[in-house]
Structures are given as C-alpha cells and as structure tokens.
Amino acid sequence: MRLSAYLKTGTMIAGLAVTAAAAQPAWAQSESSGTDPEASAVADIVVTGSRIRRPNVEASTPVNVVDAQEIENIGVTNLIDAMARQPQVGLGSSAASTTNTIAGQGLATLNLRNLGASRTLVLVNGRRHVAGSSGTSAVDVNTISKTTIARVDTVTGGSSAVYGADAVAGVVNFITKQDFDGIAAQAQYGSADGPSTYYGSVAVGRNFNDGRTNIMGAATYDKSEGLYRHQRDYAMDAINYIPNPNKKSPDDGLPSFIMARDVYTNITNNTYTPVIVTPIGGAAGYSLTFSPDGKLIPFDRGQIVVDGAGREQKLSIGGAGFKPSEDSLRTPVERYGGELQLRHQFQPMNDYITELNLFAEGKYFHTEASSQNTNGTFAHDVPGMAVGSAYHIHADNAFLPSDLRAMLTAAGVKEFDITRNDRDFGIRTYESAYDTIRFVTGFDGAFSNGWRFETYFNYGQTKSQFTNFDRLQQEFYDSIDAVYQNGQIVCRSKEAQANGCKPLNLFGAGVASQEAIDYSYLHTVRNDVTRQWNAVATVNGELFSYPSLFSGTSLPVAFAAGVEWRKEYARSVPDKLSQDARIFQNSQQITEGNYESKEVFGELNLPLMADVPFVQYLDLTAAYRYQDYTTTGGDSGYGVGLEWTINRDIRFRGNYAKAVRSPNINELFGGESEGFSQVEDPCDATRVNLGNFPANRKANCAALGLSPDFVQSSGTKAVVSRGNPDLKPEEGETLTLGVVLTPSFLPGLAITVDHYDIKISDVIASLGWRNVINNCVDSPTLDNPFCGSMTRTSDGNVGRVLNQVLNVAEYTNSGWDVTASYRTDLAKLGLPDYGSLSFNAAAGFLEDLTYDPVPGDPSVRDEQAGELPNPKRRMNFRVTWDYDRVSLSYANQYLSSMVRSNQDPAGAYEPYKAPSWLTHDIRAEYRFDKFSVFAGVNNFTNEEPPQTPFTWTGTSLNTGFNASVYNNLGRYAYIGVNARF
C-alpha cells in the first residue's frame, strides 16, 4: 500500500478522533500527584518519548532529565559541554574534536550511545530543528542558547515511531521556559591558564491580557578562545609506537611495535627550511639542511629508529626533526544570537473548543570558529607531483647558495629533491562561519472533553562559509623553478612569466618575497546551505475508560495520532579551484540534493490493571509510524512498552522498538571529495607478517611485486569519499528494561537502573581505508572487491582509496544506565538545621559496542567497548549544600581505563592502557534579593588527558593524546553574576 492510502487512513483516524472528542461528554481527568507547583507544571507537558499527555512524568522508556540549575552548576557557557558529561552521550563534534578538518570547525553535535550524530534526533520543544552541518541531520547545539532552557530530556530508546527518522539511538529534547515574566541576565568570565571564556545573556518576558499573552525575547553572546599545542606540556611530549628493533622473527614472542617518547620525523626539520633528500657526492641523503638565513648546514637526524631487520625508519628519537607546536587543541568559537517566543490564548471560540493558543518561535544565531595546522603546506620525500610530494629542484636554481651549487657541480648532480614545511609562507588555517535561522508557528488547544490538538509549521535554514588558506599547485611549482635571465631572477617557464609568475625562494625561512608568496598562495571559499520545512498535525486524548479487574478503578485508554510532512534540501559548493583540483587542499565536488517525506503515526496507551495487590498500575503502550520518502520509498517503525508499578516504592519498565533511519543528503548525493590520511600500508616490512591472515598478506604483497623489505613512502594518501543514490534505510532494534526505586522508608531517594540492547542493521557507512587496504591483501587472493577500491602507484605505494558509503555494516550496543538522587534537610538527619543536602549520581556501564563493517567476517570486526574513546564505565557525581542564601557544591567526573585497540593481533603492539581519569569541580553561589554571584573551578586538580600512543610507520607523526575524548582544557576557573527582576 502506498503512502497516499496510509495518509488517507491516518487523516480519517485523526478526523474520527477529533469528531469523537468533540461529540462525547468530557471524561474526568486524572489528578496530578505532585504537590510542588513546578512539578505540576512539568506534569502538564507531554513526556519526551511520547505524544500522549500523562498525569505524571513516568514512561516506559528511560528519560534522563537535566534541568537549568544543573547546567548552571556545571559552570560551562554552552550546552554541548554540559551534555557531554552525561553517560549516554558519546564523542560528537565539539571545540576539541573539530581541530583538524577543512570544514565544520566549532560545530557542536550530540552522539547518543556512540552510534553517531546522524542517529541522534535533536528537538526543541518536541519539534525538529534544522541541521548545522549541510547535508546531514546533525543539529548544531551551539545554535541553542542555555539562556532560555528550562530542562533537557534525553530518551535513549529507539523513538522513530513517535518522532520519525533519525531517532535510532534516541532523542534529545531541549525544553524552553514558558510564560516567563521578568528580566533575567547573566555574565560570566572564565580562564584556563591561557584560553579565556566570555559569556553574557539577557532574557526579557512579559505577560499581557490577564496572563493570556506572553512574549519573551533573549539575546546571547559567548566567546571561547582557542587552545594550542605549545600551551600544554603534555601535547609537546607525545608517546608513540615505533618498530621494535629487537624483533628478529615473527615467532620470537616480542611485540612488533614498542612505545617510545621524543619521537619525531627525521625527513623534515623544525626551522621550516629544506632538507636535501638526494645524496650529493659524499653527503648522504637527509644529511644537509639550511639555516633560516639560507646557509647550508648539517641536519641532526637524532637517533634513527630501525626495525628488527636493521632497516632505517624515517623517524628518530631526538634530533632536529619537525615538532608540531601551533596546532589547535581547541578551536576558538564566538557566537551570538537572539530568540523570540510568543504565546497567546484566545477566548473560547464555541462549545466544542475550550482552549485555543497561538504559539510562535523565531531565532537567529551566528557562529564563527577557526583552527590551524602548524606546518602549512609541505613536501615529504616521495618523488612526483602529488600533494605532499618532494619539491624537485634543478641545479641551476637561482636561489641556491654558492657552496651547494659547487657541490652539485662537483658531483655532477643536475637535479635533486628536498623536503620542507612551509610554515613561513603561512599557517594552514580553516575558518568557519554559520548563520542559522528558525521559525515555528502553530496552534494548539483543547476540545470541551479534554482532547487536545496541535498543528504547526517549522522552517529552518543554516548557511555556512568555510575559508581555507591554500595554494595553487601549478603556480607554486612554476614559482620555485627560478633561473637567472638577463641578470634577473625569473620563473623558468615563459608561459608562467606571461601569467605574472614571481620566483619564490625556498632556501631559508622567511626569505621569500611577499609578492612571490601571493602569486600561488590564496584563500579558497566553500559555501553551504541547508533548509528544512516541516508541517505536523496531531490530536491526543482519551478514547474511553473501563473498570480494572478486581478493583473497579477507572482506566482511561489514551490515543494520539497525526500526520507529518517534511522536506530537506542541501547544497555545498566548494571553491571552483577545489572542484578543478588546482589547489593543495582536498579536491571536492558540488553536493546538491533534496527529499520529502510524508508520514502518518499513531500511539496508544492502554492501562491493563490498577489498585490490586502487587499492581498499583500496569500500563501498555504502543506506537506505529509509516513514512514514505521520495528517495527510499516506504518503511515503518513501531514500539511497544510496558510499565508495571507495584507500589510507590518500586516500578518496572520495558520497551521494545523498531527504528528506521533514511539516508541523508550527503550519503545519497555527496559529491566526490578527496581527503588525505596517514595510511598504514599492510605490505610495509614492519607489517607484512601481521594481520589476522599473515600468510595471505605475505603472499598477496609478493604477488603485487613488493619485496619483503618494502618500506612504504612517507606522506598522506588520497582517500576519496562520495555518496551513493542506491542506499536504503537503516533498521534498528532497541530493547530497554529497567526498574525505578523510590523507597518510602527514605523519602527523597530515587534510583533508576536500566539495561539497553541495540542492534542496527544495513548501517550506512564506508568500510574505511584501513579495512579496504588490509582486506585487499588479507583475502585468499587479490581477486576481491577490496582491491578494486584502491590503486597503487608504479613504485608500489598506495595511491588512492575509494571509500564510498554502502549499506554494509552492523552495530550492536548494550549496557546499563544507573542514576540516583537524594535530597534531605539536615534537621531530618538529626543534625543542626543548617539547610539541605542533595546528592545526584549518574553512571553508564558499557557492555558491548561492536561495529561490523562486513557482517559475518570476524576478521574485520571492531569491538569498541573499552577502547578509546569508549570507556566501559562513565560516572558523574554531585553533592550540593543549600543554606539560606548560600549554595556550595562539589562534583566529579570519572572515565574508566581504556586500551588503544581491542583488535590488535597478539604480539603486534606493546600493551598499553590509558589509566582511569577522575576530575573534581567546586562551585559556590551567594544569593541576594535580586541577583546572585557565583564562582567555581572545574578540574581544580588540573588533571591532564592521558597520553595515548599512536602508531609510527615512518610516514606519520601523531599527537599522542586524545584531546577530543577527555576535556583537554585543564583547570578552568570562572566567576559570574545572575540577576532577576
């Protein structure tokens, strides 16, 4: 049945429901059990994870709630840093994880269960929000201000049946303040031994017309300065894996790689001048370099690392090799924006409609961020014209010093290669700017019998601009080929001369003229836009009630139904120079596409029993959604839940859901994009005897014509990604089982324990370059699809890897969530009446997180639980003492130890485990009549991120720490003021 029929059916159901609601007599409403006015206000809101209104905030799916006060207590100025502390939230985009990308700096996305931001649905007041990253569904949380947030609900069960696609891992719903009346302002300053933060916000709200109209406006400014490698000692002293020089045989029991410190490349230097690769006379390759003023000097390569066969590697311990120092550890982010909310209650229209409300929301946010890479453009030691290849110099180059020219003449060398880090021509910088707008308007209300309805239209748009420092490749090569002509230094090529070529001096640091630099160096610009249109209409209410068995208690059967239409559009236009592959950076093509969905959904809440022994309440819920996409056709999701309340002390809950996620625009229509990765060639002499099938690897590498002594070249390799219009939706199954304990013998205590089990099939993912190149040679023969996705150059090195997205993978994820909260007055504990204590703890226990890029093939299975960045245990704890006008709190955050990888073959690497990590926060606040002052220190013991070894293959230098896994800011002290009028 096509969707048109389903829509007609859904419309009929909704229409019948509305008619029934208007026609039948009003049923008695359940009384709220809460006595706190604020709790009662929350009880009147639909619980996240369901569209059915309930008399309390209980549901069969676990809902984690973080209120505005807890966000304030954490002391951060943006929501992403507050949410990242929750055990359910994995590693997403943030200021620490977007430091080495050509686009997307400063984005802040949520990643529930470490299943990916594309599988986490972010809502604002239960409604969709436009994406921050073009072509995806990932919402930039930086566009949601904490100024107006009342609370954040997180549902980690599959919720596609209720909210639609993208809710495979769960839903994060940001609930804003309603009916705000007054003025609230906040200012905060913080510093972390280098970078500082600045935050200011104001919200103004007013009720009119006897409380029937409310208007609220808010403005926010937030600036976080960047953090760079040289500002942290741990970032300058990395630990790395290097080939084991004592490894003489595959069967000697020694690891192939061991850990070492102070390891640097020995083919480029740290003064941004050339290193000569080619042997010249008696001077060996890599033995000569240049001083910054252009003099020829020896190059100190340090202690050159060798493998077990005595082969020299292109790295050393110590020496004058290149040492990154100016890379970004955290991107500087600056944002500002404003929000408006309107709500107006009309007078009753007729006998059928007793409540009609108009609501509207609008906002604008602007965000800027940047990152940088120390080495700028560069040349390694691989001959050729590819990005990162060695610079090829002729012996008659006009800028050569006289002593080098004499050496070349004496040795009869006509040309030679050099390596170089071009920092003196400019740091490679990446700048991002985002402009987001969003408008929502609609009506909600109630019929005379209590049935409710809502209809709204939602439009959002994000425009992004990415500006990168880059260079024109051909123009650069023309400019470094400089010769004397009529006593003047010019570019050798006549055509280049005609095009205005300016000769560029490589032989020194800072010796090139600015006009020569400007001839080939420039800024490229990429422009992205993403737009979202969304219209929804829903009704919900009680269908009927019936008496419970054995007790006669009236059990209301509640129902919700609705229809939804959504359109997504995205376009990404790289600079024309990038499209034409004329620049140093990644080659990219235009991405453009759109899709529409038409959906119908329904939800039923069926009480089964109440007020009998061992059953205070037994409740069954069911939800179903059918959706039809213009790209992938029709599919459906559903969920079934059960809630069993034994008494006020104990409640059980369970939920099973089938969720779906349709491919996004980038996955379907993504233009070909070329990136560069530090590829580890399995045929390298240090790796040819490793892997799950070393015999296959050794035989296949030989079949490729590579000797057992083959050493891969240095430099990054091209990895090409692109979309796939033949993708189909992912399917996820989620089971959650839990218990809620609120013991009557200890009022104020609440404990929740929930187990979750998730399986996602037909996962939309790329195999990854590692799986492609490893499986090419680890398969029984070279006649396999993996080898068809990569090429090798004439010298045997990896040339290009195609990494297209496919429906190939499978995810499994399981574990436990535990929360506990307790609040009590000290007097109730028999202590002096000095206020109250509150305790809050949350913990996540990860049992399984497995990514199968090729289901059924255990050789490539990636078991990620307990390896970076997926700790098996995450815990947060906070204790707060409130007395009169004073509030003091202490909090900590714990991450369990993690290994580098669970997939390392036995004996491949010297074992390494990152130690557990525990940080401590303190905060104090004093409240006056209309304002309060607060101050705090996060991570006051200044815990540094554990250093994690990365693999050295002679081709790459990694940082040796995980800035995006741990909070790398260090000790952060802040002070601020809140005012309320």
PDB file of N, CA and C in Angstrom, residues 27 30 33 37 136 175 177 188-189 225 259 420 431 480 515 531 537 598 624 646 666 742 758 891 901 928 930:
ATOM      1  N   TRP A  27     -14.530  13.375  29.918  1.00  0.00           N
ATOM      2  CA  TRP A  27     -14.206  12.406  30.952  1.00  0.00           C
ATOM      3  C   TRP A  27     -13.458  13.122  32.082  1.00  0.00           C
ATOM      4  N   SER A  30      -7.383  12.665  35.320  1.00  0.00           N
ATOM      5  CA  SER A  30      -6.623  12.135  36.441  1.00  0.00           C
ATOM      6  C   SER A  30      -5.967  13.276  37.190  1.00  0.00           C
ATOM      7  N   SER A  33      -0.376  13.858  41.076  1.00  0.00           N
ATOM      8  CA  SER A  33       0.028  13.512  42.438  1.00  0.00           C
ATOM      9  C   SER A  33       1.041  14.465  43.010  1.00  0.00           C
ATOM     10  N   PRO A  37       4.424  23.151  42.800  1.00  0.00           N
ATOM     11  CA  PRO A  37       3.863  23.828  41.638  1.00  0.00           C
ATOM     12  C   PRO A  37       4.692  23.621  40.394  1.00  0.00           C
ATOM     13  N   THR A 136      23.370  16.813   6.338  1.00  0.00           N
ATOM     14  CA  THR A 136      23.183  15.833   7.403  1.00  0.00           C
ATOM     15  C   THR A 136      21.943  16.204   8.210  1.00  0.00           C
ATOM     16  N   ILE A 175      13.830  21.755  26.143  1.00  0.00           N
ATOM     17  CA  ILE A 175      12.564  22.390  26.516  1.00  0.00           C
ATOM     18  C   ILE A 175      12.851  23.806  27.004  1.00  0.00           C
ATOM     19  N   LYS A 177      11.819  27.710  28.484  1.00  0.00           N
ATOM     20  CA  LYS A 177      10.951  28.277  29.510  1.00  0.00           C
ATOM     21  C   LYS A 177       9.665  28.804  28.880  1.00  0.00           C
ATOM     22  N   GLN A 188      29.445  35.968  32.718  1.00  0.00           N
ATOM     23  CA  GLN A 188      30.424  35.037  33.270  1.00  0.00           C
ATOM     24  C   GLN A 188      31.754  35.193  32.546  1.00  0.00           C
ATOM     25  N   TYR A 189      32.819  35.113  33.319  1.00  0.00           N
ATOM     26  CA  TYR A 189      34.176  35.110  32.762  1.00  0.00           C
ATOM     27  C   TYR A 189      34.906  33.905  33.325  1.00  0.00           C
ATOM     28  N   GLU A 225      38.099  31.272  23.714  1.00  0.00           N
ATOM     29  CA  GLU A 225      39.352  31.381  22.990  1.00  0.00           C
ATOM     30  C   GLU A 225      39.941  30.001  22.709  1.00  0.00           C
ATOM     31  N   MET A 259      56.641   1.201  22.628  1.00  0.00           N
ATOM     32  CA  MET A 259      56.379   2.612  22.891  1.00  0.00           C
ATOM     33  C   MET A 259      57.681   3.374  23.114  1.00  0.00           C
ATOM     34  N   ARG A 420      60.226  19.941   2.916  1.00  0.00           N
ATOM     35  CA  ARG A 420      60.104  21.262   3.538  1.00  0.00           C
ATOM     36  C   ARG A 420      58.743  21.394   4.204  1.00  0.00           C
ATOM     37  N   GLU A 431      38.702  28.541   8.536  1.00  0.00           N
ATOM     38  CA  GLU A 431      37.750  29.427   9.211  1.00  0.00           C
ATOM     39  C   GLU A 431      36.334  29.062   8.794  1.00  0.00           C
ATOM     40  N   ILE A 480      58.790  28.104  -7.912  1.00  0.00           N
ATOM     41  CA  ILE A 480      60.012  27.623  -7.255  1.00  0.00           C
ATOM     42  C   ILE A 480      61.073  27.183  -8.280  1.00  0.00           C
ATOM     43  N   GLU A 515      55.391  39.111  -2.634  1.00  0.00           N
ATOM     44  CA  GLU A 515      54.739  39.034  -3.933  1.00  0.00           C
ATOM     45  C   GLU A 515      54.880  37.635  -4.526  1.00  0.00           C
ATOM     46  N   ARG A 531      18.320  23.580   4.262  1.00  0.00           N
ATOM     47  CA  ARG A 531      16.992  24.111   4.597  1.00  0.00           C
ATOM     48  C   ARG A 531      16.071  22.969   4.996  1.00  0.00           C
ATOM     49  N   ALA A 537       0.489  17.821  12.235  1.00  0.00           N
ATOM     50  CA  ALA A 537      -0.823  17.979  12.866  1.00  0.00           C
ATOM     51  C   ALA A 537      -1.091  16.749  13.718  1.00  0.00           C
ATOM     52  N   LYS A 598       6.446  11.928   3.697  1.00  0.00           N
ATOM     53  CA  LYS A 598       5.057  12.054   4.117  1.00  0.00           C
ATOM     54  C   LYS A 598       4.791  10.915   5.084  1.00  0.00           C
ATOM     55  N   TYR A 624       3.164   3.415  16.312  1.00  0.00           N
ATOM     56  CA  TYR A 624       3.439   2.969  14.936  1.00  0.00           C
ATOM     57  C   TYR A 624       3.547   4.199  14.045  1.00  0.00           C
ATOM     58  N   ILE A 646       4.438  -1.494  41.125  1.00  0.00           N
ATOM     59  CA  ILE A 646       3.983  -2.384  42.192  1.00  0.00           C
ATOM     60  C   ILE A 646       3.365  -1.578  43.320  1.00  0.00           C
ATOM     61  N   ASN A 666      23.914  13.999   2.129  1.00  0.00           N
ATOM     62  CA  ASN A 666      25.320  13.720   1.855  1.00  0.00           C
ATOM     63  C   ASN A 666      25.537  12.258   1.516  1.00  0.00           C
ATOM     64  N   THR A 742      11.846   4.160  44.562  1.00  0.00           N
ATOM     65  CA  THR A 742      11.617   5.362  45.375  1.00  0.00           C
ATOM     66  C   THR A 742      11.142   4.904  46.747  1.00  0.00           C
ATOM     67  N   ILE A 758      20.872  -2.677  21.747  1.00  0.00           N
ATOM     68  CA  ILE A 758      20.570  -2.062  20.446  1.00  0.00           C
ATOM     69  C   ILE A 758      21.289  -2.834  19.355  1.00  0.00           C
ATOM     70  N   ALA A 891      31.590  18.298  42.613  1.00  0.00           N
ATOM     71  CA  ALA A 891      31.230  17.319  41.591  1.00  0.00           C
ATOM     72  C   ALA A 891      32.487  16.644  41.083  1.00  0.00           C
ATOM     73  N   SER A 901      43.418  -0.344  21.362  1.00  0.00           N
ATOM     74  CA  SER A 901      42.581  -1.057  20.408  1.00  0.00           C
ATOM     75  C   SER A 901      42.332  -2.465  20.915  1.00  0.00           C
ATOM     76  N   PHE A 928      21.575  37.248  46.649  1.00  0.00           N
ATOM     77  CA  PHE A 928      20.997  38.453  47.224  1.00  0.00           C
ATOM     78  C   PHE A 928      19.516  38.490  46.830  1.00  0.00           C
ATOM     79  N   LYS A 930      17.860  40.228  44.437  1.00  0.00           N
ATOM     80  CA  LYS A 930      17.543  40.204  43.015  1.00  0.00           C
ATOM     81  C   LYS A 930      18.705  39.747  42.143  1.00  0.00           C
TER      82      LYS A 930
END
